[in-house]
Amino acid sequence: MPFFIQANETLNLMVDQPDRILEADPENRKGLVINEGACFRFYHGGENGGRYLFYRVLGRGRMTFDKDLEAGKDYYIYLILKDQTNELSFDLSQNPTAPDGYTKDNSEKIGGFHTLCADVGEIEGHLLSGYQAGDILPNSVWCLNHRPRSSPEGMVYNPWHNILVDIYLQSGTGENAKSAYGVPITTNRSYADHAFDFWSVNKRFLTSDEFSPCMYGSNQATSIVGNQAPSLKTSGGHVDTNNRRMISHIGCEDGCGYVWQYLSGCYPVTKWHTGEQGSSLRVDINVMLGGGDWTGGSNNDHLVRNFAHSRYVEDEKIGARGCSDPFYYN
């Protein structure tokens, strides 16, 4: 991982960071770029002087990784001390606390990324066409000054709305709600329950305006292969009835034609109700759903919406996807 940094003792030092410290490498699907001018303050423990040193990247550097990257996994980038000197190096790990052989006291997490869960194949005009399992999803790269308010695992950036959105449909509930590959998705749950799940992990529902660009590039007018739910409803890596991967331009999985997804807000809907006194019009409060389900076929799309369900409904064909606003790091 060759690039040059300089170390100085620092007391009160004001610096300008680049807009993003880390980005995907456009020339290497398994590498990252660390931008020129990126600055870090690293603590050298008692055995190394018990002091903070200031490091600055002098030129745009590229980070390449010797180890193979597993598909559908989160990786973290750490600053570490090299050979007990003042020279810093970088390490890659799936451990969210510290890389192997280090602790949080002698390493510093500065960012991370998520890898593609399954080959995209060749899709004309798709931004991820040709990407293979284990490649770094470009929009999943996060760093100290470009990350969500929630935990960043399993998320990609939507540049049109400046939000980070879950790659996968929600799995788990409450504080265990997450975006992860290959695990059972959460369905048969009401709008309010999903909302509580997201509040518990600093996320929220997507709005209709946010949902469409996040799912843009997904399959259109098709459902998941077989036009039925998989025997175990899991997240990610699926293809549709045309054997085309169900993935959007930014990397969101299963956006259209798997399960409907709750979108933000409740809306008044006028319905006919029949009772002992006859029929009458009544206003119900319903939810908005997006994307379509496994029986929708030609009706499924990133623009399709459904207002037919009450906010109290629980249905095996309805799930959810979270998003988070950015955390601004000064």
Coordinates of C-alpha atoms in Angstrom, one line a residue:
M1 CA 0.0 0.0 0.0
P2 CA 2.6 2.6 -1.0
F3 CA 2.0 6.3 -0.4
F4 CA 3.8 8.9 1.7
I5 CA 2.8 10.5 4.9
Q6 CA 4.6 12.7 7.3
A7 CA 4.6 12.8 11.1
N8 CA 4.7 15.8 13.3
E9 CA 3.9 16.4 17.0
T10 CA 0.8 18.5 17.1
L11 CA -0.9 20.7 19.7
N12 CA -3.4 23.1 18.1
L13 CA -3.3 22.5 14.4
M14 CA -6.1 23.4 11.9
V15 CA -6.2 21.5 8.7
D16 CA -8.6 21.1 5.7
Q17 CA -9.6 17.5 4.9
P18 CA -10.6 16.4 1.4
D19 CA -14.3 15.9 0.9
R20 CA -13.7 12.2 1.4
I21 CA -10.7 10.6 2.9
L22 CA -11.3 7.2 1.1
E23 CA -13.0 6.4 -2.2
A24 CA -13.3 3.4 -4.5
D25 CA -10.4 3.0 -7.0
P26 CA -11.9 3.4 -10.5
E27 CA -9.0 1.4 -11.9
N28 CA -9.2 -1.5 -9.5
R29 CA -12.4 -3.1 -8.3
K30 CA -10.6 -4.6 -5.3
G31 CA -8.8 -1.4 -4.2
L32 CA -9.3 2.0 -2.7
V33 CA -7.9 5.5 -3.2
I34 CA -6.8 7.6 -0.2
N35 CA -7.1 11.2 -1.3
E36 CA -4.3 13.8 -1.1
G37 CA -4.4 16.0 1.9
A38 CA -6.1 13.4 4.1
C39 CA -5.1 14.0 7.7
F40 CA -5.0 11.7 10.8
R41 CA -4.1 12.1 14.4
F42 CA -2.8 8.9 15.9
Y43 CA -2.1 8.2 19.5
H44 CA 1.3 6.5 20.2
G45 CA 0.8 4.6 23.5
G46 CA 3.1 4.6 26.5
E47 CA 5.5 2.2 25.0
N48 CA 5.8 4.5 22.0
G49 CA 6.1 7.8 23.8
G50 CA 2.6 8.4 25.0
R51 CA 1.8 11.2 22.6
Y52 CA -0.3 12.1 19.6
L53 CA 1.3 12.5 16.2
F54 CA -0.2 14.2 13.2
Y55 CA 0.0 12.5 9.8
R56 CA -0.8 14.0 6.4
V57 CA -1.1 12.2 3.0
L58 CA 1.3 14.0 0.7
G59 CA 0.0 12.5 -2.6
R60 CA -3.0 10.6 -3.8
G61 CA -2.4 7.0 -2.9
R62 CA -3.8 3.7 -3.8
M63 CA -4.6 0.9 -1.4
T64 CA -4.5 -2.7 -2.7
F65 CA -5.2 -5.7 -0.6
D66 CA -3.3 -9.0 -0.8
K67 CA -6.0 -11.1 0.7
D68 CA -9.0 -12.3 -1.2
L69 CA -12.2 -10.4 -0.4
E70 CA -15.2 -12.5 0.6
A71 CA -18.5 -11.8 -1.1
G72 CA -21.3 -9.9 0.7
K73 CA -19.1 -8.9 3.6
D74 CA -18.1 -5.7 5.5
Y75 CA -14.5 -4.8 5.7
Y76 CA -12.8 -2.1 7.9
I77 CA -9.7 0.0 7.2
Y78 CA -7.4 0.6 10.1
L79 CA -4.3 2.8 10.8
I80 CA -1.7 0.8 12.6
L81 CA 1.9 1.5 13.7
K82 CA 4.5 -0.2 11.6
D83 CA 7.4 -2.0 13.5
Q84 CA 7.0 0.1 16.6
T85 CA 8.1 3.3 14.8
N86 CA 6.4 6.5 14.0
E87 CA 5.6 5.2 10.6
L88 CA 1.9 4.4 9.9
S89 CA 0.6 1.6 7.8
F90 CA -2.9 0.3 6.9
D91 CA -4.6 -3.0 7.6
L92 CA -7.8 -4.6 6.4
S93 CA -10.1 -6.6 8.6
Q94 CA -13.6 -8.0 9.0
N95 CA -13.3 -7.3 12.7
P96 CA -15.2 -4.1 13.6
T97 CA -13.0 -3.4 16.7
A98 CA -9.4 -3.9 15.6
P99 CA -7.4 -6.0 13.1
D100 CA -5.8 -9.3 14.2
G101 CA -2.9 -8.7 16.5
Y102 CA -4.0 -5.2 17.5
T103 CA -6.4 -3.6 19.9
K104 CA -8.5 -0.4 19.7
D105 CA -5.7 1.3 21.7
N106 CA -3.0 0.8 19.0
S107 CA -5.1 1.0 15.9
E108 CA -7.5 3.5 14.5
K109 CA -10.5 2.7 12.3
I110 CA -10.8 5.2 9.4
G111 CA -13.3 3.7 7.1
G112 CA -14.6 0.6 5.3
F113 CA -16.6 -0.9 2.5
H114 CA -19.0 -3.7 1.5
T115 CA -18.3 -6.3 -1.2
L116 CA -20.7 -7.5 -3.9
C117 CA -22.6 -10.6 -2.9
A118 CA -23.0 -12.3 -6.3
D119 CA -21.8 -11.7 -9.9
V120 CA -23.8 -9.0 -11.7
G121 CA -23.2 -10.5 -15.1
E122 CA -23.4 -8.4 -18.3
I123 CA -26.3 -5.9 -18.2
E124 CA -26.3 -3.3 -20.9
G125 CA -26.0 0.2 -19.5
H126 CA -25.8 -0.9 -15.9
L127 CA -23.1 0.8 -13.8
L128 CA -22.2 -2.5 -12.1
S129 CA -22.2 -4.6 -15.3
G130 CA -19.3 -7.1 -15.2
Y131 CA -18.7 -6.7 -11.4
Q132 CA -18.0 -10.0 -9.7
A133 CA -18.7 -11.4 -6.3
G134 CA -16.1 -10.0 -3.8
D135 CA -15.5 -6.7 -5.8
I136 CA -15.8 -3.6 -3.7
L137 CA -19.2 -1.8 -4.2
P138 CA -18.1 1.7 -5.1
N139 CA -20.9 3.5 -3.3
S140 CA -20.4 1.4 -0.2
V141 CA -17.0 3.0 0.6
W142 CA -17.3 5.1 3.8
C143 CA -14.7 7.0 5.9
L144 CA -14.5 9.3 8.9
N145 CA -15.9 12.3 7.0
H146 CA -18.3 10.4 4.8
R147 CA -20.5 8.0 6.8
P148 CA -24.0 7.6 8.1
R149 CA -25.4 8.5 11.5
S150 CA -26.2 4.8 11.8
S151 CA -23.6 2.0 11.7
P152 CA -22.3 1.9 8.1
E153 CA -22.5 -1.9 7.6
G154 CA -24.3 -3.0 4.5
M155 CA -25.1 0.4 3.1
V156 CA -24.5 2.4 -0.1
Y157 CA -24.5 6.1 -0.8
N158 CA -27.3 7.8 -2.8
P159 CA -25.6 11.0 -4.2
W160 CA -28.8 12.5 -5.5
H161 CA -30.3 12.8 -2.0
N162 CA -27.2 12.7 0.1
I163 CA -28.3 9.7 2.1
L164 CA -27.0 6.2 2.8
V165 CA -29.4 3.4 2.1
D166 CA -29.4 -0.3 3.0
I167 CA -28.1 -2.6 0.3
Y168 CA -30.4 -5.4 1.6
L169 CA -33.9 -5.7 2.8
Q170 CA -34.3 -5.5 6.6
S171 CA -33.5 -8.6 8.6
G172 CA -33.9 -8.9 12.4
T173 CA -36.0 -6.6 14.6
G174 CA -35.4 -3.9 17.2
E175 CA -31.7 -3.2 18.0
N176 CA -30.9 -6.3 15.9
A177 CA -32.3 -4.9 12.7
K178 CA -29.6 -4.9 10.0
S179 CA -28.7 -5.0 6.3
A180 CA -26.8 -8.2 5.7
Y181 CA -26.4 -10.7 2.9
G182 CA -27.9 -14.2 2.9
V183 CA -30.0 -13.9 6.0
P184 CA -33.8 -14.2 6.4
I185 CA -35.6 -11.0 5.6
T186 CA -38.2 -9.5 8.0
T187 CA -41.8 -9.6 6.8
N188 CA -45.3 -10.0 8.4
R189 CA -44.6 -6.9 10.4
S190 CA -46.6 -3.7 10.6
Y191 CA -45.5 -0.3 9.5
A192 CA -45.2 0.9 13.1
D193 CA -43.1 -2.1 14.1
H194 CA -40.7 -1.5 11.2
A195 CA -40.5 2.2 12.0
F196 CA -39.5 1.2 15.6
D197 CA -36.9 -1.2 14.3
F198 CA -35.3 1.6 12.3
W199 CA -35.5 4.2 15.1
S200 CA -33.6 1.6 17.3
V201 CA -30.6 1.7 14.9
N202 CA -30.7 5.4 13.8
K203 CA -32.4 4.7 10.5
R204 CA -35.7 5.6 8.9
F205 CA -37.9 4.6 5.9
L206 CA -37.1 5.9 2.5
T207 CA -39.4 8.5 1.0
S208 CA -41.0 7.9 -2.4
D209 CA -38.6 10.4 -4.0
E210 CA -35.6 8.7 -2.4
F211 CA -36.7 5.1 -3.2
S212 CA -36.9 5.6 -7.0
P213 CA -33.2 6.7 -7.6
C214 CA -32.0 4.2 -5.1
M215 CA -33.7 1.3 -7.0
Y216 CA -33.0 2.8 -10.5
G217 CA -31.2 0.2 -12.6
S218 CA -33.1 -2.7 -11.0
N219 CA -35.1 -5.2 -13.0
Q220 CA -38.3 -3.8 -14.5
A221 CA -41.6 -5.5 -15.3
T222 CA -40.3 -8.8 -13.8
S223 CA -40.5 -10.7 -10.5
I224 CA -38.0 -12.9 -8.7
V225 CA -37.3 -16.1 -10.5
G226 CA -40.2 -18.6 -10.3
N227 CA -42.7 -15.8 -9.5
Q228 CA -42.8 -17.1 -6.0
A229 CA -41.0 -16.5 -2.7
P230 CA -37.8 -18.6 -2.2
S231 CA -38.3 -21.5 0.2
L232 CA -36.3 -19.4 2.6
K233 CA -36.8 -15.7 2.1
T234 CA -33.2 -14.5 2.3
S235 CA -31.5 -11.2 1.3
G236 CA -29.5 -10.5 -1.8
G237 CA -27.9 -12.3 -4.8
H238 CA -31.2 -13.1 -6.6
V239 CA -32.1 -13.1 -10.3
D240 CA -35.5 -12.4 -11.9
T241 CA -37.6 -14.4 -14.4
N242 CA -35.2 -13.3 -17.2
N243 CA -32.2 -14.5 -15.2
R244 CA -31.1 -10.9 -14.7
R245 CA -29.6 -9.9 -11.4
M246 CA -31.9 -7.9 -9.2
I247 CA -29.6 -5.0 -8.4
S248 CA -29.7 -1.2 -8.8
H249 CA -27.0 1.1 -10.2
I250 CA -25.8 2.0 -6.7
G251 CA -25.9 -1.6 -5.5
C252 CA -29.2 -2.0 -3.7
E253 CA -30.4 -5.7 -3.9
D254 CA -34.0 -7.0 -4.4
G255 CA -35.5 -3.5 -5.0
C256 CA -38.2 -4.6 -7.4
G257 CA -40.3 -7.8 -7.7
Y258 CA -39.4 -9.6 -4.4
V259 CA -41.4 -8.0 -1.6
W260 CA -43.2 -4.7 -1.4
Q261 CA -41.3 -2.2 0.8
Y262 CA -42.8 0.3 3.2
L263 CA -42.1 3.9 2.3
S264 CA -42.3 6.9 4.6
G265 CA -45.6 8.4 5.6
C266 CA -49.3 7.5 5.9
Y267 CA -52.0 8.7 3.5
P268 CA -55.8 9.2 3.6
V269 CA -57.6 6.8 1.2
T270 CA -61.3 6.9 0.5
K271 CA -63.0 3.5 0.5
W272 CA -66.5 2.0 0.3
H273 CA -67.5 0.2 3.5
T274 CA -70.6 -1.9 3.7
G275 CA -72.4 -2.5 7.0
E276 CA -75.9 -3.1 8.4
Q277 CA -76.9 0.4 7.5
G278 CA -75.7 0.0 3.9
S279 CA -72.7 1.3 2.1
S280 CA -70.9 4.5 2.7
L281 CA -67.6 6.2 1.9
R282 CA -65.0 6.3 4.7
V283 CA -61.5 7.7 4.9
D284 CA -58.9 5.2 6.0
I285 CA -55.2 5.9 6.7
N286 CA -53.1 3.7 4.5
V287 CA -49.4 3.2 3.9
M288 CA -47.4 3.6 0.7
L289 CA -45.4 0.7 -0.6
G290 CA -42.8 0.6 -3.4
G291 CA -41.2 -1.9 -5.8
G292 CA -43.7 -4.7 -6.3
D293 CA -43.7 -8.3 -5.2
W294 CA -43.1 -11.8 -6.5
T295 CA -46.5 -12.0 -8.1
G296 CA -46.4 -8.5 -9.7
G297 CA -44.7 -9.4 -12.9
S298 CA -45.0 -6.6 -15.5
N299 CA -46.3 -4.2 -12.8
N300 CA -43.0 -4.2 -10.9
D301 CA -40.7 -1.2 -11.2
H302 CA -38.8 1.4 -9.2
L303 CA -41.6 3.8 -9.8
V304 CA -44.6 1.6 -8.9
R305 CA -46.5 2.5 -5.7
N306 CA -49.3 0.7 -3.8
F307 CA -51.7 2.4 -1.4
A308 CA -54.0 -0.5 -0.8
H309 CA -52.8 -1.6 2.7
S310 CA -53.6 -0.3 6.2
R311 CA -50.8 0.9 8.4
Y312 CA -51.7 -2.1 10.7
V313 CA -51.4 -4.8 8.1
E314 CA -48.9 -7.6 8.5
D315 CA -48.2 -9.5 5.2
E316 CA -45.6 -12.0 4.0
K317 CA -45.2 -9.9 0.8
I318 CA -44.3 -6.7 2.6
G319 CA -40.8 -5.9 4.1
A320 CA -38.7 -2.7 4.5
R321 CA -35.4 -1.1 3.7
G322 CA -33.7 1.4 6.0
C323 CA -31.7 4.5 5.2
S324 CA -29.7 7.0 7.3
D325 CA -28.7 10.6 6.9
P326 CA -25.0 11.5 6.8
F327 CA -23.0 12.1 9.9
Y328 CA -20.9 15.3 9.5
Y329 CA -17.5 14.8 11.0
N330 CA -15.5 18.0 11.9

